[in-house]
Short mmCIF file of C-alpha atoms in Angstrom, two decimals:
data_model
loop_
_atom_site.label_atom_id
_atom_site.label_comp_id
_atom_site.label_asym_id
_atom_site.label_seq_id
_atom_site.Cartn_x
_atom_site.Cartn_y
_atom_site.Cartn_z
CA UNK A 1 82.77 3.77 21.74
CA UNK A 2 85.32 2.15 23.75
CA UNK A 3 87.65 1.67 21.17
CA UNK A 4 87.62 5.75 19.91
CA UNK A 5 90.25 5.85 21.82
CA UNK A 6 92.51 3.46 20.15
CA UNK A 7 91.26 5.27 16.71
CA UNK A 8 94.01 7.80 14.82
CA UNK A 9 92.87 11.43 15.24
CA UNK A 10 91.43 12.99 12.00
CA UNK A 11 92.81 16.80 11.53
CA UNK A 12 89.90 19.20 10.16
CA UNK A 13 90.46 19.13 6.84
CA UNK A 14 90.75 15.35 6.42
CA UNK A 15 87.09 15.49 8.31
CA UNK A 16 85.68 17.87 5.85
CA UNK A 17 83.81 15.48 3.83
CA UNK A 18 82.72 13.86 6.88
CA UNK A 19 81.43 17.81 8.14
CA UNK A 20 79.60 18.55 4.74
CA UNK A 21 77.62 15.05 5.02
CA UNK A 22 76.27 15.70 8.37
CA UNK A 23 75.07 19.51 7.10
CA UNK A 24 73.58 17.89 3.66
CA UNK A 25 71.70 15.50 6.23
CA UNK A 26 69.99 18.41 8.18
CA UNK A 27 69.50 19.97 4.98
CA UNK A 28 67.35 17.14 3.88
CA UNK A 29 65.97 16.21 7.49
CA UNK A 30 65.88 18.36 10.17
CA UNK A 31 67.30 16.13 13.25
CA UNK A 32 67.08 18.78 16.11
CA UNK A 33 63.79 17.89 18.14
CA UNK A 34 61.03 20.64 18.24
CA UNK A 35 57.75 21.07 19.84
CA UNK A 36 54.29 21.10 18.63
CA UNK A 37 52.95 23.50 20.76
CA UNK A 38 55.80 25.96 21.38
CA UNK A 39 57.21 27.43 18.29
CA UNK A 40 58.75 30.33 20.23
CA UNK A 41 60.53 27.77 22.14
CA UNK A 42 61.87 26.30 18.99
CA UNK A 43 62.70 29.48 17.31
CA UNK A 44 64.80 30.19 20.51
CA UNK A 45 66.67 27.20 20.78
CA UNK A 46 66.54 26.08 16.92
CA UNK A 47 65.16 22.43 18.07
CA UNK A 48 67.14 20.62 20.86
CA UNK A 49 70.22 18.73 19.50
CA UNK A 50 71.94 15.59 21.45
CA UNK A 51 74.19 16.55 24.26
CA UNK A 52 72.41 19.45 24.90
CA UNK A 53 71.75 21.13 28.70
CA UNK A 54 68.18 23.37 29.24
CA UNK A 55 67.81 25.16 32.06
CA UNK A 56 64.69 26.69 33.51
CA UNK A 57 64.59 28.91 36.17
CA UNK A 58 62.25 30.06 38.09
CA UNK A 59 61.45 31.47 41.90
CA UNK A 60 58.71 29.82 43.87
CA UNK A 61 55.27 29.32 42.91
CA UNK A 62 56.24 30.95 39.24
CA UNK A 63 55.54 27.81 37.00
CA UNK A 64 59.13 26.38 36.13
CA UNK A 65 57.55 23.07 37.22
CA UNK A 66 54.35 23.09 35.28
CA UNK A 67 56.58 24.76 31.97
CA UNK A 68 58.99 21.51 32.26
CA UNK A 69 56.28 19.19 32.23
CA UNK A 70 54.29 20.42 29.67
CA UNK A 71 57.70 20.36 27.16
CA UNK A 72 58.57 16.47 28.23
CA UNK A 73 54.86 15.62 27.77
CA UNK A 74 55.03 17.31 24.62
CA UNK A 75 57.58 15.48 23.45
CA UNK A 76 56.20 12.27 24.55
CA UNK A 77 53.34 13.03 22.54
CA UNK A 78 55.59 12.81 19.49
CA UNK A 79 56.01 9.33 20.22
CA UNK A 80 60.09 10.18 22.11
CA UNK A 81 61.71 8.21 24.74
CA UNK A 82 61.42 10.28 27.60
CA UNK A 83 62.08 10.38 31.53
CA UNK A 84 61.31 12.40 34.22
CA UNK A 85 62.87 12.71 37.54
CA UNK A 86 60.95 14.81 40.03
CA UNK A 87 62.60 15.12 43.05
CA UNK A 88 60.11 17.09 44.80
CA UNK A 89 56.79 15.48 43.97
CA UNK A 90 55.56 11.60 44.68
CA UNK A 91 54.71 9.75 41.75
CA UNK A 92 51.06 9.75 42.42
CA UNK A 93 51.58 13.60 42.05
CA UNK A 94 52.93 13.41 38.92
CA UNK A 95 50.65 11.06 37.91
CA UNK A 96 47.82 12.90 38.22
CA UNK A 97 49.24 15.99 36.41
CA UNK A 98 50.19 14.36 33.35
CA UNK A 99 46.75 12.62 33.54
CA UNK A 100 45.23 15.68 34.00
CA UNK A 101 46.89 17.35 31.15
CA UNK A 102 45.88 14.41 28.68
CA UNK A 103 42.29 14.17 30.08
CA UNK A 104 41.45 18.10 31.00
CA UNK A 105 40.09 16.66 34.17
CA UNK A 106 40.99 19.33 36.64
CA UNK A 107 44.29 18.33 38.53
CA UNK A 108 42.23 19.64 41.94
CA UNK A 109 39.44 16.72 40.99
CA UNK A 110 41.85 14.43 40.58
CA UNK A 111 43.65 14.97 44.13
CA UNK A 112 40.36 14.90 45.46
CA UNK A 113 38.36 12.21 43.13
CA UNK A 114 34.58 12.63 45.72
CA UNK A 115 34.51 16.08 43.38
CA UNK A 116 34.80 14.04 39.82
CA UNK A 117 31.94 14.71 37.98
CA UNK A 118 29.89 12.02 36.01
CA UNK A 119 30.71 13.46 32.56
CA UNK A 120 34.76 13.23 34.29
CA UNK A 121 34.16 9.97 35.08
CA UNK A 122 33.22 9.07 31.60
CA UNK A 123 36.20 11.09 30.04
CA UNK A 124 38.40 8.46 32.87
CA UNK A 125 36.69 5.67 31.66
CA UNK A 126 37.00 6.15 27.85
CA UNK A 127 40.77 7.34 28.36
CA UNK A 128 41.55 3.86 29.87
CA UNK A 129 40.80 2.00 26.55
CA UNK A 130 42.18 4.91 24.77
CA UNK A 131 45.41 3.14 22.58
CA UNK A 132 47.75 5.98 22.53
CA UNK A 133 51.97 6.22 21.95
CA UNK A 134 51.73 9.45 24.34
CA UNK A 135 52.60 7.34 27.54
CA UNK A 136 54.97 4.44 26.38
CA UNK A 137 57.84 5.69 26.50
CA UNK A 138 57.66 8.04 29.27
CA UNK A 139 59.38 6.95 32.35
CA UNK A 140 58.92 8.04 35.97
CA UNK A 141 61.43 8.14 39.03
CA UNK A 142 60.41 10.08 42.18
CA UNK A 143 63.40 9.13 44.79
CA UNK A 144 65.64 11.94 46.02
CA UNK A 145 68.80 10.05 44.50
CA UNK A 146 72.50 10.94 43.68
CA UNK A 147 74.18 12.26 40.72
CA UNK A 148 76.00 8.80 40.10
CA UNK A 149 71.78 6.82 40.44
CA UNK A 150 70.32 9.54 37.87
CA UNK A 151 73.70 8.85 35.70
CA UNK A 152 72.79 4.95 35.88
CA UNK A 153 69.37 5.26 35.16
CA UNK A 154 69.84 7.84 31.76
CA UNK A 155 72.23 5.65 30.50
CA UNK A 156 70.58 1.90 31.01
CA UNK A 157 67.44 3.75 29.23
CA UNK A 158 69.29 4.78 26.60
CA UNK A 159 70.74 1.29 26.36
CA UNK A 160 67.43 -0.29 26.48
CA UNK A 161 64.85 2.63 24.77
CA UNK A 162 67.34 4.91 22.71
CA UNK A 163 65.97 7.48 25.61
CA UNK A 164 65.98 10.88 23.59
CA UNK A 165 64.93 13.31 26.21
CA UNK A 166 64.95 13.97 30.15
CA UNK A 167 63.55 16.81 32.76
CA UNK A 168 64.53 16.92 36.37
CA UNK A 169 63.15 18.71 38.81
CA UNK A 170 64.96 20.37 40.52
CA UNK A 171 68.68 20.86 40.58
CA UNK A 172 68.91 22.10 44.28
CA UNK A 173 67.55 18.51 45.53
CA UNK A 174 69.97 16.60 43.82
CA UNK A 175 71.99 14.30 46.28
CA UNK A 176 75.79 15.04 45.89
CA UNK A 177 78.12 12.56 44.98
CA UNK A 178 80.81 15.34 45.86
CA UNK A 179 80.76 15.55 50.09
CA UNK A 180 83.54 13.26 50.74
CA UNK A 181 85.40 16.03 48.92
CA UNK A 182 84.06 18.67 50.95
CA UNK A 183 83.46 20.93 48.72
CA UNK A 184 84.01 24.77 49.91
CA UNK A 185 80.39 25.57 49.87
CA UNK A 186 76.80 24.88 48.34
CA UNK A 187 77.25 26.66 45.26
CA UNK A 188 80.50 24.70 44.44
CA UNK A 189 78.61 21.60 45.08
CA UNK A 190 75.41 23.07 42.62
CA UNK A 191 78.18 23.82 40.24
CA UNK A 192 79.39 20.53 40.06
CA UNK A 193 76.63 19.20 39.80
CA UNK A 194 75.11 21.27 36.50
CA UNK A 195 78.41 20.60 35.09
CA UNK A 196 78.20 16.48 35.67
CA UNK A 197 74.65 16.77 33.87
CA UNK A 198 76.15 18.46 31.15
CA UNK A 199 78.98 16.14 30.52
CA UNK A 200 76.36 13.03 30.79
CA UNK A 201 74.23 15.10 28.54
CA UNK A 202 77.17 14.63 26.00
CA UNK A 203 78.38 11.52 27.11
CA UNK A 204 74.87 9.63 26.35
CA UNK A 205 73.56 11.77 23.73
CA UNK A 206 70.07 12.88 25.36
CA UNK A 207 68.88 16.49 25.70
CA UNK A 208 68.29 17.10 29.55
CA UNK A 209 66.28 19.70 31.01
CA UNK A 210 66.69 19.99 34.20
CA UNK A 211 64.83 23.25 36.54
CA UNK A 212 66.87 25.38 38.68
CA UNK A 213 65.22 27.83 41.78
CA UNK A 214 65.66 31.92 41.85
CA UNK A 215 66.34 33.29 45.23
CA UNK A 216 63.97 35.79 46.95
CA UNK A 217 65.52 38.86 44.09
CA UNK A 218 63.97 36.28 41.41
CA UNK A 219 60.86 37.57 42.32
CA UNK A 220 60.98 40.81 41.67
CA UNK A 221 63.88 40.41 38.23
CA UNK A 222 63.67 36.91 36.47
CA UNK A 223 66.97 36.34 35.74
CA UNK A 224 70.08 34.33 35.56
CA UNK A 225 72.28 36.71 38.42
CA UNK A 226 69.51 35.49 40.85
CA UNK A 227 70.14 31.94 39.98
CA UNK A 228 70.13 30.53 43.78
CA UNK A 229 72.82 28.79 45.38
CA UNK A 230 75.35 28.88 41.46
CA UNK A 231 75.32 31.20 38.48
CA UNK A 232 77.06 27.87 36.91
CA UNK A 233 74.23 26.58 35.56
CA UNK A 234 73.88 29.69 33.37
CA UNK A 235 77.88 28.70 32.49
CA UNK A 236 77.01 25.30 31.82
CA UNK A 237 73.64 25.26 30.17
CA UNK A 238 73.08 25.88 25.93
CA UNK A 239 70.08 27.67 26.26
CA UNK A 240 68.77 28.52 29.92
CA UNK A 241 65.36 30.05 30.45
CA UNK A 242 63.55 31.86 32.99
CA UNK A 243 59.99 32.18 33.86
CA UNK A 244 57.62 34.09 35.84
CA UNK A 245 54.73 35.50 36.77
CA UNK A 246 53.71 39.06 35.46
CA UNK A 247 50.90 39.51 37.79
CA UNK A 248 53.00 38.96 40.73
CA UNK A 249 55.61 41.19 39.46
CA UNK A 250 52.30 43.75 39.46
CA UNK A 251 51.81 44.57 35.64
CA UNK A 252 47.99 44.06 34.74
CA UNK A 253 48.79 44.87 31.15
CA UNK A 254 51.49 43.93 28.41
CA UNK A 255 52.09 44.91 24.72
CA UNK A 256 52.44 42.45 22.10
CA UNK A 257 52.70 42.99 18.38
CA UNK A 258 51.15 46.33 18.68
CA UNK A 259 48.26 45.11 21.04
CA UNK A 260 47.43 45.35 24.56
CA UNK A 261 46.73 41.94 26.17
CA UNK A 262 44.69 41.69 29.84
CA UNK A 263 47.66 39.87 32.54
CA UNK A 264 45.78 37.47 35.02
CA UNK A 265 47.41 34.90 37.85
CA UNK A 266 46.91 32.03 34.94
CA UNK A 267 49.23 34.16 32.55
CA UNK A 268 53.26 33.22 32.52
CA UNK A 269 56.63 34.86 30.36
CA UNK A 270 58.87 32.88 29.82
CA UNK A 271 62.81 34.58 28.72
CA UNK A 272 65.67 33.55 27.16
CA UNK A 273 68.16 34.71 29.16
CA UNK A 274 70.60 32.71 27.86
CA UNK A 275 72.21 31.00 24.35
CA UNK A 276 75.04 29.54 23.54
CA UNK A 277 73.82 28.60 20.21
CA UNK A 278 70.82 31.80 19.07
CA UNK A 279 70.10 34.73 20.11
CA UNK A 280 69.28 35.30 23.52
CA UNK A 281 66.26 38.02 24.76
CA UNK A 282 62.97 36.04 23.12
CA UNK A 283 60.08 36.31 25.51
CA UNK A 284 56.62 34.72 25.09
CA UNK A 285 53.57 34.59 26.52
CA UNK A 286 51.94 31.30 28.09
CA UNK A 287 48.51 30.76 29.94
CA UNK A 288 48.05 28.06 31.98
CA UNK A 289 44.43 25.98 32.75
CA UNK A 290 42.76 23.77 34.94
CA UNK A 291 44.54 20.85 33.44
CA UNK A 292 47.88 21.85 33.52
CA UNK A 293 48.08 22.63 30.01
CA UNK A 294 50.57 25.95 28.88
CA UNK A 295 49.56 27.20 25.89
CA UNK A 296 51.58 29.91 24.06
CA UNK A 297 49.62 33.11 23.37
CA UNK A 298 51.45 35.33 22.18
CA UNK A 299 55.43 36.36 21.81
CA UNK A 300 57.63 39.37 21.61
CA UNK A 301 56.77 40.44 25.17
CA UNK A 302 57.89 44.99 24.95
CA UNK A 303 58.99 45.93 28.88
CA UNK A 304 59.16 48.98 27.79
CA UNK A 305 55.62 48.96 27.99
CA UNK A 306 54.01 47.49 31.02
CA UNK A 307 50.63 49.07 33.43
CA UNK A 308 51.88 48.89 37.06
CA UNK A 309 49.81 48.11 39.87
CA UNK A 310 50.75 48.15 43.23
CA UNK A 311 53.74 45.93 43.30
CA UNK A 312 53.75 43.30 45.88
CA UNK A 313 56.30 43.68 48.95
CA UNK A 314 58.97 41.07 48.91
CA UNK A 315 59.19 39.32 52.28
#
């Protein structure tokens, strides 16, 4: 890599051989990275290619967190490099979700282990001489660190593990590397930031998702304007997503596929409200459990049908 530079710069044409090989390639083995237990996810982004940026949004409480975390462990279950940087929760917090989502122990039981049943206790002792790839390669970090750190750290793991995937949560806690510059506000300094993750998205071939908050309008219109703090991410990211809660946002029904399907607190939709590289607009449906686990239900979420109840005041 260091000596690209130094290399004479091929025109398109003379690259054209070059082009078609890489295309034959996909033809014959698909290299973007999909889930197993999203397709809507995949047939929205197409699988996640190297350099890309993923944004999810989400205001408070509406499951941006638990959606990110379900992706990275999914693709830790394939056996990836991955690494998480949670800025928000401890370690031990994000240990017991991801050991609650490959256990089904309730994550409540395992904050508070006096309630652990015996039959849990049996599940925790079996799972410890489980031999499983699901955890290997998944790496932790739960400091509030800069820019520059998180930079470090993505690139000495894909020195050392060929690190193919990263989530961190969220943006807004980043440390700046940017305030001896003084930058003219907060969103200039978000900006900056989303665009640095993008670049070292690029620069060290990885796929990062990282999770972005909506401001107080989030919770009444999931979208991209209510982005808080920057609307850059939405500029900077390939595909950007946003999430919510229907039964906050006071429908008790949705239509799907020609069907009417019952909306409870467990039940998320997640948007594209974004693409750079598909169509943007795809909803789908997930429900969440005890354990933490998101399963997709159903997709093609119609608003122009919804049941209102009586929709929640905004404080």
């Amino acid at each position: 890599r260091k000596t690209e530079r130094l290399e004479t710069v091929k025109s398109f044409d003379q690259s054209i051989d070059e082009i078609l090989e890489r295309i034959e390639k996909k033809i014959i083995c698909d290299t973007n990275i999909k889930t197993i237990s999203y397709p809507s996810f995949n047939t929205a982004t197409g699988g996640l290619n190297k350099g890309n940026l993923i944004g999810i949004a989400g205001a408070f409480k509406n499951g941006k967190t638990s959606f990110g975390l379900n992706l990275i462990l999914d693709f830790a279950a394939q056996n990836l490099p991955v690494a998480i940087f949670s800025l928000e929760m401890e370690r031990g917090e994000i240990e017991d979700k991801i050991l609650s989502h490959r256990t089904g122990i309730s994550y409540e039981k395992l904050r508070n282990p006096k309630r652990l049943s015996e039959e849990d206790k049996k599940i925790l002792a079996r799972f410890k001489h489980q031999k499983e790839n699901a955890g290997q390669k998944l790496f932790i970090y739960d400091r509030a660190i800069t820019i520059n750190e998180i930079e470090a750290k993505i690139k000495k793991l894909k020195t050392v593990y060929n690190l193919k995937i990263v989530l961190i949560d969220y943006l807004g806690l980043i440390k700046s590397a940017y305030k001896h510059k003084n930058p003219e506000s907060r969103e200039r300094e978000i900006s900056q930031l989303s665009n640095s993750l993008k670049l070292l998205a690029k620069e060290t071939e990885t796929s990062i998702i990282v999770l972005s908050q909506l401001n107080r309008s989030g919770l009444k219109e999931a979208s991209s304007i209510n982005l808080a703090e920057s609307i850059g991410l939405a500029r900077d990211c390939d595909f950007l997503f946003t999430i919510y809660k229907p039964e906050l946002n006071g429908y008790s029904k949705v239509k799907m596929n020609g069907k009417d399907i019952d909306i409870t607190e467990k039940d998320f939709i997640v948007k594209l409200d974004s693409s750079r590289h598909t169509q943007s607009g795809r909803e789908f449906l997930l429900k969440l459990d005890e354990s933490g686990k998101m399963k997709e239900t159903d997709t093609r979420f119609d608003n122009s049908y919804l049941e209102k109840i009586n929709f929640p005041e905004v404080i």
